[in-house]
JSON list of C-alpha atoms in Angstrom, two decimals:
[
{"chain": "A", "resi": 5, "resn": "UNK", "atom": "CA", "xyz": [-13.83, 13.45, 9.11]},
{"chain": "A", "resi": 6, "resn": "UNK", "atom": "CA", "xyz": [-10.93, 11.21, 10.08]},
{"chain": "A", "resi": 7, "resn": "UNK", "atom": "CA", "xyz": [-8.32, 10.45, 7.51]},
{"chain": "A", "resi": 8, "resn": "UNK", "atom": "CA", "xyz": [-4.93, 11.10, 6.02]},
{"chain": "A", "resi": 9, "resn": "UNK", "atom": "CA", "xyz": [-4.09, 14.25, 4.14]},
{"chain": "A", "resi": 10, "resn": "UNK", "atom": "CA", "xyz": [-1.20, 14.52, 1.75]},
{"chain": "A", "resi": 11, "resn": "UNK", "atom": "CA", "xyz": [-0.13, 17.80, 0.24]},
{"chain": "A", "resi": 12, "resn": "UNK", "atom": "CA", "xyz": [0.45, 19.00, -2.33]},
{"chain": "A", "resi": 13, "resn": "UNK", "atom": "CA", "xyz": [-1.25, 16.74, -4.85]},
{"chain": "A", "resi": 14, "resn": "UNK", "atom": "CA", "xyz": [1.20, 17.73, -7.59]},
{"chain": "A", "resi": 15, "resn": "UNK", "atom": "CA", "xyz": [4.73, 18.96, -7.06]},
{"chain": "A", "resi": 16, "resn": "UNK", "atom": "CA", "xyz": [7.40, 20.05, -9.48]},
{"chain": "A", "resi": 17, "resn": "UNK", "atom": "CA", "xyz": [11.04, 20.27, -8.53]},
{"chain": "A", "resi": 18, "resn": "UNK", "atom": "CA", "xyz": [14.19, 21.33, -10.28]},
{"chain": "A", "resi": 19, "resn": "UNK", "atom": "CA", "xyz": [17.10, 18.93, -10.28]},
{"chain": "A", "resi": 20, "resn": "UNK", "atom": "CA", "xyz": [19.36, 19.41, -7.30]},
{"chain": "A", "resi": 21, "resn": "UNK", "atom": "CA", "xyz": [16.67, 20.78, -5.01]},
{"chain": "A", "resi": 22, "resn": "UNK", "atom": "CA", "xyz": [15.33, 19.18, -1.86]},
{"chain": "A", "resi": 23, "resn": "UNK", "atom": "CA", "xyz": [11.56, 19.01, -1.49]},
{"chain": "A", "resi": 24, "resn": "UNK", "atom": "CA", "xyz": [9.32, 18.03, 1.42]},
{"chain": "A", "resi": 25, "resn": "UNK", "atom": "CA", "xyz": [6.04, 16.16, 1.09]},
{"chain": "A", "resi": 26, "resn": "UNK", "atom": "CA", "xyz": [3.49, 16.59, 3.83]},
{"chain": "A", "resi": 27, "resn": "UNK", "atom": "CA", "xyz": [1.45, 13.83, 5.48]},
{"chain": "A", "resi": 28, "resn": "UNK", "atom": "CA", "xyz": [-0.98, 14.45, 8.34]},
{"chain": "A", "resi": 29, "resn": "UNK", "atom": "CA", "xyz": [-3.40, 12.00, 9.99]},
{"chain": "A", "resi": 30, "resn": "UNK", "atom": "CA", "xyz": [-6.13, 12.48, 12.57]},
{"chain": "A", "resi": 31, "resn": "UNK", "atom": "CA", "xyz": [-6.85, 8.79, 13.10]},
{"chain": "A", "resi": 32, "resn": "UNK", "atom": "CA", "xyz": [-4.76, 8.60, 16.28]},
{"chain": "A", "resi": 33, "resn": "UNK", "atom": "CA", "xyz": [-2.61, 5.93, 14.64]},
{"chain": "A", "resi": 34, "resn": "UNK", "atom": "CA", "xyz": [0.81, 5.09, 15.99]},
{"chain": "A", "resi": 35, "resn": "UNK", "atom": "CA", "xyz": [2.34, 3.73, 12.78]},
{"chain": "A", "resi": 36, "resn": "UNK", "atom": "CA", "xyz": [2.92, 5.76, 9.63]},
{"chain": "A", "resi": 37, "resn": "UNK", "atom": "CA", "xyz": [4.47, 4.85, 6.28]},
{"chain": "A", "resi": 38, "resn": "UNK", "atom": "CA", "xyz": [5.85, 6.34, 3.09]},
{"chain": "A", "resi": 39, "resn": "UNK", "atom": "CA", "xyz": [5.73, 4.42, -0.18]},
{"chain": "A", "resi": 40, "resn": "UNK", "atom": "CA", "xyz": [6.93, 5.18, -3.65]},
{"chain": "A", "resi": 41, "resn": "UNK", "atom": "CA", "xyz": [4.91, 3.90, -6.61]},
{"chain": "A", "resi": 42, "resn": "UNK", "atom": "CA", "xyz": [6.31, 3.45, -10.11]},
{"chain": "A", "resi": 43, "resn": "UNK", "atom": "CA", "xyz": [4.50, 1.73, -12.99]},
{"chain": "A", "resi": 44, "resn": "UNK", "atom": "CA", "xyz": [4.91, -2.04, -12.84]},
{"chain": "A", "resi": 45, "resn": "UNK", "atom": "CA", "xyz": [6.79, -2.00, -9.52]},
{"chain": "A", "resi": 46, "resn": "UNK", "atom": "CA", "xyz": [3.98, -1.83, -7.02]},
{"chain": "A", "resi": 47, "resn": "UNK", "atom": "CA", "xyz": [4.48, 0.07, -3.79]},
{"chain": "A", "resi": 48, "resn": "UNK", "atom": "CA", "xyz": [7.99, 0.15, -2.37]},
{"chain": "A", "resi": 49, "resn": "UNK", "atom": "CA", "xyz": [8.51, 1.10, 1.25]},
{"chain": "A", "resi": 50, "resn": "UNK", "atom": "CA", "xyz": [10.74, 4.12, 1.84]},
{"chain": "A", "resi": 51, "resn": "UNK", "atom": "CA", "xyz": [10.45, 4.69, 5.60]},
{"chain": "A", "resi": 52, "resn": "UNK", "atom": "CA", "xyz": [8.06, 3.76, 8.36]},
{"chain": "A", "resi": 53, "resn": "UNK", "atom": "CA", "xyz": [7.54, 4.88, 11.92]},
{"chain": "A", "resi": 54, "resn": "UNK", "atom": "CA", "xyz": [5.98, 2.91, 14.74]},
{"chain": "A", "resi": 55, "resn": "UNK", "atom": "CA", "xyz": [5.93, 5.71, 17.28]},
{"chain": "A", "resi": 56, "resn": "UNK", "atom": "CA", "xyz": [6.83, 9.35, 17.75]},
{"chain": "A", "resi": 57, "resn": "UNK", "atom": "CA", "xyz": [10.56, 10.12, 17.50]},
{"chain": "A", "resi": 58, "resn": "UNK", "atom": "CA", "xyz": [11.31, 6.71, 16.00]},
{"chain": "A", "resi": 59, "resn": "UNK", "atom": "CA", "xyz": [11.48, 5.51, 12.40]},
{"chain": "A", "resi": 60, "resn": "UNK", "atom": "CA", "xyz": [13.05, 2.74, 10.36]},
{"chain": "A", "resi": 61, "resn": "UNK", "atom": "CA", "xyz": [14.39, 2.51, 6.84]},
{"chain": "A", "resi": 62, "resn": "UNK", "atom": "CA", "xyz": [12.34, 0.61, 4.36]},
{"chain": "A", "resi": 63, "resn": "UNK", "atom": "CA", "xyz": [13.56, -1.05, 1.19]},
{"chain": "A", "resi": 64, "resn": "UNK", "atom": "CA", "xyz": [14.52, 2.09, -0.75]},
{"chain": "A", "resi": 65, "resn": "UNK", "atom": "CA", "xyz": [15.49, 4.72, 1.83]},
{"chain": "A", "resi": 66, "resn": "UNK", "atom": "CA", "xyz": [18.53, 6.11, 0.00]},
{"chain": "A", "resi": 67, "resn": "UNK", "atom": "CA", "xyz": [18.04, 9.74, -0.98]},
{"chain": "A", "resi": 68, "resn": "UNK", "atom": "CA", "xyz": [15.12, 10.26, 1.39]},
{"chain": "A", "resi": 69, "resn": "UNK", "atom": "CA", "xyz": [14.75, 11.48, 4.96]},
{"chain": "A", "resi": 70, "resn": "UNK", "atom": "CA", "xyz": [11.86, 11.65, 7.43]},
{"chain": "A", "resi": 71, "resn": "UNK", "atom": "CA", "xyz": [10.99, 12.96, 10.86]},
{"chain": "A", "resi": 72, "resn": "UNK", "atom": "CA", "xyz": [8.31, 12.04, 13.37]},
{"chain": "A", "resi": 73, "resn": "UNK", "atom": "CA", "xyz": [8.12, 14.83, 15.91]},
{"chain": "A", "resi": 74, "resn": "UNK", "atom": "CA", "xyz": [4.36, 14.59, 16.32]},
{"chain": "A", "resi": 75, "resn": "UNK", "atom": "CA", "xyz": [2.04, 11.60, 16.23]},
{"chain": "A", "resi": 76, "resn": "UNK", "atom": "CA", "xyz": [-0.09, 13.23, 13.54]},
{"chain": "A", "resi": 77, "resn": "UNK", "atom": "CA", "xyz": [2.69, 14.18, 11.13]},
{"chain": "A", "resi": 78, "resn": "UNK", "atom": "CA", "xyz": [5.28, 12.25, 9.11]},
{"chain": "A", "resi": 79, "resn": "UNK", "atom": "CA", "xyz": [6.88, 14.50, 6.46]},
{"chain": "A", "resi": 80, "resn": "UNK", "atom": "CA", "xyz": [9.12, 13.05, 3.77]},
{"chain": "A", "resi": 81, "resn": "UNK", "atom": "CA", "xyz": [12.03, 14.97, 2.30]},
{"chain": "A", "resi": 82, "resn": "UNK", "atom": "CA", "xyz": [13.26, 13.97, -1.13]},
{"chain": "A", "resi": 83, "resn": "UNK", "atom": "CA", "xyz": [16.86, 15.09, -1.26]},
{"chain": "A", "resi": 84, "resn": "UNK", "atom": "CA", "xyz": [19.09, 15.89, -4.19]},
{"chain": "A", "resi": 85, "resn": "UNK", "atom": "CA", "xyz": [20.81, 12.56, -3.56]},
{"chain": "A", "resi": 86, "resn": "UNK", "atom": "CA", "xyz": [17.76, 10.69, -4.88]},
{"chain": "A", "resi": 87, "resn": "UNK", "atom": "CA", "xyz": [18.75, 9.88, -8.45]},
{"chain": "A", "resi": 88, "resn": "UNK", "atom": "CA", "xyz": [15.31, 9.33, -9.91]},
{"chain": "A", "resi": 89, "resn": "UNK", "atom": "CA", "xyz": [12.74, 11.10, -7.74]},
{"chain": "A", "resi": 90, "resn": "UNK", "atom": "CA", "xyz": [9.91, 11.42, -10.27]},
{"chain": "A", "resi": 91, "resn": "UNK", "atom": "CA", "xyz": [7.17, 9.12, -8.91]},
{"chain": "A", "resi": 92, "resn": "UNK", "atom": "CA", "xyz": [3.85, 8.91, -7.11]},
{"chain": "A", "resi": 93, "resn": "UNK", "atom": "CA", "xyz": [4.31, 9.04, -3.33]},
{"chain": "A", "resi": 94, "resn": "UNK", "atom": "CA", "xyz": [1.80, 7.55, -0.93]},
{"chain": "A", "resi": 95, "resn": "UNK", "atom": "CA", "xyz": [1.55, 8.02, 2.81]},
{"chain": "A", "resi": 96, "resn": "UNK", "atom": "CA", "xyz": [-0.33, 5.62, 5.08]},
{"chain": "A", "resi": 97, "resn": "UNK", "atom": "CA", "xyz": [-1.03, 5.01, 8.75]},
{"chain": "A", "resi": 98, "resn": "UNK", "atom": "CA", "xyz": [-2.19, 2.08, 10.83]},
{"chain": "A", "resi": 99, "resn": "UNK", "atom": "CA", "xyz": [-3.19, 1.33, 14.38]},
{"chain": "A", "resi": 100, "resn": "UNK", "atom": "CA", "xyz": [-2.03, -1.35, 16.77]},
{"chain": "A", "resi": 101, "resn": "UNK", "atom": "CA", "xyz": [-3.49, -4.74, 17.43]},
{"chain": "A", "resi": 102, "resn": "UNK", "atom": "CA", "xyz": [-5.28, -7.23, 15.25]},
{"chain": "A", "resi": 103, "resn": "UNK", "atom": "CA", "xyz": [-8.47, -5.22, 14.84]},
{"chain": "A", "resi": 104, "resn": "UNK", "atom": "CA", "xyz": [-6.73, -2.05, 13.71]},
{"chain": "A", "resi": 105, "resn": "UNK", "atom": "CA", "xyz": [-3.80, -3.39, 11.76]},
{"chain": "A", "resi": 106, "resn": "UNK", "atom": "CA", "xyz": [-4.85, -2.33, 8.27]},
{"chain": "A", "resi": 107, "resn": "UNK", "atom": "CA", "xyz": [-3.31, 0.75, 6.70]},
{"chain": "A", "resi": 108, "resn": "UNK", "atom": "CA", "xyz": [-5.25, 3.78, 5.57]},
{"chain": "A", "resi": 109, "resn": "UNK", "atom": "CA", "xyz": [-3.86, 5.78, 2.67]},
{"chain": "A", "resi": 110, "resn": "UNK", "atom": "CA", "xyz": [-3.75, 9.38, 1.61]},
{"chain": "A", "resi": 111, "resn": "UNK", "atom": "CA", "xyz": [-4.52, 10.45, -1.95]},
{"chain": "A", "resi": 112, "resn": "UNK", "atom": "CA", "xyz": [-0.87, 10.70, -2.92]},
{"chain": "A", "resi": 113, "resn": "UNK", "atom": "CA", "xyz": [1.55, 13.32, -4.18]},
{"chain": "A", "resi": 114, "resn": "UNK", "atom": "CA", "xyz": [2.86, 13.17, -7.72]},
{"chain": "A", "resi": 115, "resn": "UNK", "atom": "CA", "xyz": [6.38, 14.55, -7.83]},
{"chain": "A", "resi": 116, "resn": "UNK", "atom": "CA", "xyz": [7.94, 15.52, -11.13]},
{"chain": "A", "resi": 117, "resn": "UNK", "atom": "CA", "xyz": [11.53, 16.64, -11.55]},
{"chain": "A", "resi": 118, "resn": "UNK", "atom": "CA", "xyz": [11.91, 19.20, -14.31]},
{"chain": "B", "resi": 15, "resn": "UNK", "atom": "CA", "xyz": [12.46, -11.17, 4.36]},
{"chain": "B", "resi": 16, "resn": "UNK", "atom": "CA", "xyz": [8.71, -10.95, 4.17]},
{"chain": "B", "resi": 17, "resn": "UNK", "atom": "CA", "xyz": [7.27, -10.74, 0.69]},
{"chain": "B", "resi": 18, "resn": "UNK", "atom": "CA", "xyz": [4.20, -11.36, -1.40]},
{"chain": "B", "resi": 19, "resn": "UNK", "atom": "CA", "xyz": [4.06, -12.44, -5.02]},
{"chain": "B", "resi": 20, "resn": "UNK", "atom": "CA", "xyz": [1.21, -11.54, -7.31]},
{"chain": "B", "resi": 21, "resn": "UNK", "atom": "CA", "xyz": [1.05, -13.74, -10.38]},
{"chain": "B", "resi": 22, "resn": "UNK", "atom": "CA", "xyz": [-0.08, -11.90, -13.46]},
{"chain": "B", "resi": 23, "resn": "UNK", "atom": "CA", "xyz": [0.51, -8.18, -13.80]},
{"chain": "B", "resi": 24, "resn": "UNK", "atom": "CA", "xyz": [-2.53, -7.91, -16.06]},
{"chain": "B", "resi": 25, "resn": "UNK", "atom": "CA", "xyz": [-5.75, -9.91, -15.92]},
{"chain": "B", "resi": 26, "resn": "UNK", "atom": "CA", "xyz": [-8.65, -9.50, -18.33]},
{"chain": "B", "resi": 27, "resn": "UNK", "atom": "CA", "xyz": [-12.15, -10.89, -17.76]},
{"chain": "B", "resi": 28, "resn": "UNK", "atom": "CA", "xyz": [-15.54, -10.46, -19.36]},
{"chain": "B", "resi": 29, "resn": "UNK", "atom": "CA", "xyz": [-18.29, -8.67, -17.48]},
{"chain": "B", "resi": 30, "resn": "UNK", "atom": "CA", "xyz": [-20.17, -11.25, -15.42]},
{"chain": "B", "resi": 31, "resn": "UNK", "atom": "CA", "xyz": [-17.26, -13.70, -15.35]},
{"chain": "B", "resi": 32, "resn": "UNK", "atom": "CA", "xyz": [-15.33, -14.92, -12.32]},
{"chain": "B", "resi": 33, "resn": "UNK", "atom": "CA", "xyz": [-12.48, -12.73, -11.10]},
{"chain": "B", "resi": 34, "resn": "UNK", "atom": "CA", "xyz": [-9.43, -14.52, -9.68]},
{"chain": "B", "resi": 35, "resn": "UNK", "atom": "CA", "xyz": [-6.35, -12.56, -8.63]},
{"chain": "B", "resi": 36, "resn": "UNK", "atom": "CA", "xyz": [-3.48, -14.55, -7.16]},
{"chain": "B", "resi": 37, "resn": "UNK", "atom": "CA", "xyz": [-1.31, -13.77, -4.16]},
{"chain": "B", "resi": 38, "resn": "UNK", "atom": "CA", "xyz": [1.28, -15.97, -2.45]},
{"chain": "B", "resi": 39, "resn": "UNK", "atom": "CA", "xyz": [3.28, -15.06, 0.64]},
{"chain": "B", "resi": 40, "resn": "UNK", "atom": "CA", "xyz": [6.67, -16.34, 1.69]},
{"chain": "B", "resi": 41, "resn": "UNK", "atom": "CA", "xyz": [6.84, -17.30, 5.33]},
{"chain": "B", "resi": 42, "resn": "UNK", "atom": "CA", "xyz": [6.45, -20.23, 7.67]},
{"chain": "B", "resi": 43, "resn": "UNK", "atom": "CA", "xyz": [4.77, -17.93, 10.18]},
{"chain": "B", "resi": 44, "resn": "UNK", "atom": "CA", "xyz": [1.16, -17.05, 9.34]},
{"chain": "B", "resi": 45, "resn": "UNK", "atom": "CA", "xyz": [1.04, -13.34, 8.57]},
{"chain": "B", "resi": 46, "resn": "UNK", "atom": "CA", "xyz": [-1.64, -10.73, 8.37]},
{"chain": "B", "resi": 47, "resn": "UNK", "atom": "CA", "xyz": [-2.72, -10.39, 4.75]},
{"chain": "B", "resi": 48, "resn": "UNK", "atom": "CA", "xyz": [-4.55, -7.63, 2.94]},
{"chain": "B", "resi": 49, "resn": "UNK", "atom": "CA", "xyz": [-6.03, -6.83, -0.44]},
{"chain": "B", "resi": 50, "resn": "UNK", "atom": "CA", "xyz": [-6.26, -3.23, -1.59]},
{"chain": "B", "resi": 51, "resn": "UNK", "atom": "CA", "xyz": [-7.73, -1.60, -4.70]},
{"chain": "B", "resi": 52, "resn": "UNK", "atom": "CA", "xyz": [-6.41, 1.52, -6.42]},
{"chain": "B", "resi": 53, "resn": "UNK", "atom": "CA", "xyz": [-8.14, 3.65, -9.01]},
{"chain": "B", "resi": 54, "resn": "UNK", "atom": "CA", "xyz": [-6.02, 5.93, -11.24]},
{"chain": "B", "resi": 55, "resn": "UNK", "atom": "CA", "xyz": [-4.21, 8.75, -9.45]},
{"chain": "B", "resi": 56, "resn": "UNK", "atom": "CA", "xyz": [-5.74, 7.86, -6.10]},
{"chain": "B", "resi": 57, "resn": "UNK", "atom": "CA", "xyz": [-4.67, 6.25, -2.86]},
{"chain": "B", "resi": 58, "resn": "UNK", "atom": "CA", "xyz": [-5.38, 2.66, -1.92]},
{"chain": "B", "resi": 59, "resn": "UNK", "atom": "CA", "xyz": [-8.62, 1.41, -0.42]},
{"chain": "B", "resi": 60, "resn": "UNK", "atom": "CA", "xyz": [-8.84, -1.70, 1.73]},
{"chain": "B", "resi": 61, "resn": "UNK", "atom": "CA", "xyz": [-10.95, -4.51, 0.25]},
{"chain": "B", "resi": 62, "resn": "UNK", "atom": "CA", "xyz": [-10.45, -7.11, 2.99]},
{"chain": "B", "resi": 63, "resn": "UNK", "atom": "CA", "xyz": [-7.98, -8.45, 5.53]},
{"chain": "B", "resi": 64, "resn": "UNK", "atom": "CA", "xyz": [-6.97, -11.74, 7.14]},
{"chain": "B", "resi": 65, "resn": "UNK", "atom": "CA", "xyz": [-5.77, -11.61, 10.74]},
{"chain": "B", "resi": 66, "resn": "UNK", "atom": "CA", "xyz": [-5.81, -15.27, 11.80]},
{"chain": "B", "resi": 67, "resn": "UNK", "atom": "CA", "xyz": [-9.53, -15.58, 12.41]},
{"chain": "B", "resi": 68, "resn": "UNK", "atom": "CA", "xyz": [-11.78, -17.15, 9.76]},
{"chain": "B", "resi": 69, "resn": "UNK", "atom": "CA", "xyz": [-9.84, -18.36, 6.72]},
{"chain": "B", "resi": 70, "resn": "UNK", "atom": "CA", "xyz": [-12.54, -17.22, 4.29]},
{"chain": "B", "resi": 71, "resn": "UNK", "atom": "CA", "xyz": [-12.73, -13.46, 4.43]},
{"chain": "B", "resi": 72, "resn": "UNK", "atom": "CA", "xyz": [-15.46, -11.39, 2.86]},
{"chain": "B", "resi": 73, "resn": "UNK", "atom": "CA", "xyz": [-14.79, -7.83, 1.85]},
{"chain": "B", "resi": 74, "resn": "UNK", "atom": "CA", "xyz": [-16.41, -4.90, 0.17]},
{"chain": "B", "resi": 75, "resn": "UNK", "atom": "CA", "xyz": [-17.87, -4.81, -3.35]},
{"chain": "B", "resi": 76, "resn": "UNK", "atom": "CA", "xyz": [-18.53, -8.56, -3.36]},
{"chain": "B", "resi": 77, "resn": "UNK", "atom": "CA", "xyz": [-14.89, -9.62, -3.11]},
{"chain": "B", "resi": 78, "resn": "UNK", "atom": "CA", "xyz": [-13.64, -12.42, -0.90]},
{"chain": "B", "resi": 79, "resn": "UNK", "atom": "CA", "xyz": [-10.36, -14.21, -0.26]},
{"chain": "B", "resi": 80, "resn": "UNK", "atom": "CA", "xyz": [-9.37, -17.52, 1.29]},
{"chain": "B", "resi": 81, "resn": "UNK", "atom": "CA", "xyz": [-6.26, -18.01, 3.40]},
{"chain": "B", "resi": 82, "resn": "UNK", "atom": "CA", "xyz": [-4.66, -21.39, 2.60]},
{"chain": "B", "resi": 83, "resn": "UNK", "atom": "CA", "xyz": [-1.71, -22.11, 4.82]},
{"chain": "B", "resi": 84, "resn": "UNK", "atom": "CA", "xyz": [-0.74, -25.28, 2.96]},
{"chain": "B", "resi": 85, "resn": "UNK", "atom": "CA", "xyz": [-0.42, -23.31, -0.26]},
{"chain": "B", "resi": 86, "resn": "UNK", "atom": "CA", "xyz": [0.80, -20.05, 1.35]},
{"chain": "B", "resi": 87, "resn": "UNK", "atom": "CA", "xyz": [-1.85, -18.32, -0.70]},
{"chain": "B", "resi": 88, "resn": "UNK", "atom": "CA", "xyz": [-4.47, -15.61, -0.29]},
{"chain": "B", "resi": 89, "resn": "UNK", "atom": "CA", "xyz": [-6.19, -15.35, -3.67]},
{"chain": "B", "resi": 90, "resn": "UNK", "atom": "CA", "xyz": [-8.87, -12.74, -4.27]},
{"chain": "B", "resi": 91, "resn": "UNK", "atom": "CA", "xyz": [-12.10, -13.72, -6.00]},
{"chain": "B", "resi": 92, "resn": "UNK", "atom": "CA", "xyz": [-15.39, -12.24, -7.09]},
{"chain": "B", "resi": 93, "resn": "UNK", "atom": "CA", "xyz": [-18.12, -14.41, -8.67]},
{"chain": "B", "resi": 94, "resn": "UNK", "atom": "CA", "xyz": [-19.24, -11.88, -11.26]},
{"chain": "B", "resi": 95, "resn": "UNK", "atom": "CA", "xyz": [-17.13, -9.02, -12.58]},
{"chain": "B", "resi": 96, "resn": "UNK", "atom": "CA", "xyz": [-18.56, -5.58, -13.10]},
{"chain": "B", "resi": 97, "resn": "UNK", "atom": "CA", "xyz": [-17.16, -2.81, -15.25]},
{"chain": "B", "resi": 98, "resn": "UNK", "atom": "CA", "xyz": [-16.55, -0.75, -12.12]},
{"chain": "B", "resi": 99, "resn": "UNK", "atom": "CA", "xyz": [-14.12, -3.42, -10.85]},
{"chain": "B", "resi": 100, "resn": "UNK", "atom": "CA", "xyz": [-11.53, -2.34, -13.41]},
{"chain": "B", "resi": 101, "resn": "UNK", "atom": "CA", "xyz": [-8.63, -1.07, -11.30]},
{"chain": "B", "resi": 102, "resn": "UNK", "atom": "CA", "xyz": [-5.27, -2.13, -9.90]},
{"chain": "B", "resi": 103, "resn": "UNK", "atom": "CA", "xyz": [-5.25, -4.60, -7.03]},
{"chain": "B", "resi": 104, "resn": "UNK", "atom": "CA", "xyz": [-2.49, -5.04, -4.47]},
{"chain": "B", "resi": 105, "resn": "UNK", "atom": "CA", "xyz": [-1.82, -7.82, -2.01]},
{"chain": "B", "resi": 106, "resn": "UNK", "atom": "CA", "xyz": [0.09, -6.88, 1.16]},
{"chain": "B", "resi": 107, "resn": "UNK", "atom": "CA", "xyz": [1.61, -8.67, 4.15]},
{"chain": "B", "resi": 108, "resn": "UNK", "atom": "CA", "xyz": [2.44, -7.75, 7.73]},
{"chain": "B", "resi": 109, "resn": "UNK", "atom": "CA", "xyz": [3.87, -10.07, 10.35]},
{"chain": "B", "resi": 110, "resn": "UNK", "atom": "CA", "xyz": [2.61, -10.03, 13.94]},
{"chain": "B", "resi": 111, "resn": "UNK", "atom": "CA", "xyz": [5.50, -8.85, 16.04]},
{"chain": "B", "resi": 112, "resn": "UNK", "atom": "CA", "xyz": [7.31, -7.77, 12.90]},
{"chain": "B", "resi": 113, "resn": "UNK", "atom": "CA", "xyz": [7.38, -4.14, 13.85]},
{"chain": "B", "resi": 114, "resn": "UNK", "atom": "CA", "xyz": [4.45, -3.02, 11.72]},
{"chain": "B", "resi": 115, "resn": "UNK", "atom": "CA", "xyz": [6.37, -3.31, 8.45]},
{"chain": "B", "resi": 116, "resn": "UNK", "atom": "CA", "xyz": [3.82, -3.55, 5.63]},
{"chain": "B", "resi": 117, "resn": "UNK", "atom": "CA", "xyz": [5.05, -4.98, 2.32]},
{"chain": "B", "resi": 118, "resn": "UNK", "atom": "CA", "xyz": [3.15, -4.89, -0.97]},
{"chain": "B", "resi": 119, "resn": "UNK", "atom": "CA", "xyz": [3.17, -7.02, -4.07]},
{"chain": "B", "resi": 120, "resn": "UNK", "atom": "CA", "xyz": [3.72, -5.55, -7.51]},
{"chain": "B", "resi": 121, "resn": "UNK", "atom": "CA", "xyz": [0.03, -5.31, -8.28]},
{"chain": "B", "resi": 122, "resn": "UNK", "atom": "CA", "xyz": [-2.41, -6.77, -10.81]},
{"chain": "B", "resi": 123, "resn": "UNK", "atom": "CA", "xyz": [-4.23, -4.56, -13.28]},
{"chain": "B", "resi": 124, "resn": "UNK", "atom": "CA", "xyz": [-7.75, -5.89, -13.80]},
{"chain": "B", "resi": 125, "resn": "UNK", "atom": "CA", "xyz": [-9.49, -5.14, -17.08]},
{"chain": "B", "resi": 126, "resn": "UNK", "atom": "CA", "xyz": [-13.20, -5.88, -17.48]},
{"chain": "B", "resi": 127, "resn": "UNK", "atom": "CA", "xyz": [-14.53, -6.22, -21.01]},
{"chain": "B", "resi": 128, "resn": "UNK", "atom": "CA", "xyz": [-18.08, -6.15, -22.30]}
]
């Protein structure tokens, strides 16, 4: 089945540690996105990528990093510089053109800093 | 900067009543517009999208939305609410030629009461 897979579903991290969230898609989509979701704040864009080896900062990129070495994969690293990393993280992908412009989402990763 | 505003963070309706969730975008250029639904601890699912074709868009689960350029609005409606409609709803915007950046509103939590 085609779709987006995020792993792990739940992640615990100690303060000061970096952690990487995985996102893989087999939809052959060019664009991929990472969002952070906090109660009452909707989805805020962290980074997005339109094509392999290229990505742009979103609205809240500080403390995060990404890579896009393969079309299928867009991992997100939450670094120790992120002051408040506990949140629900969502990955999405979308195609090109009017007919394929909607985003498809993974099931999310809930990160908790302990 | 592209943005969408969702009026009302919480909306409560009776089962069988009309559902109306509001979304306004800020731009003089007609964008692509989307409505998504999210159930607890899950990713987002597309309800419907507007991509400059028909202004009245029908989606899944009996939802529809009308693009009104004069009001810069894209409100979501459903004639008769069902208990299973209780969820969080997000409006999102993308601009053609805007580099695939997808921006979400802050969401509206819909409660359906007996």
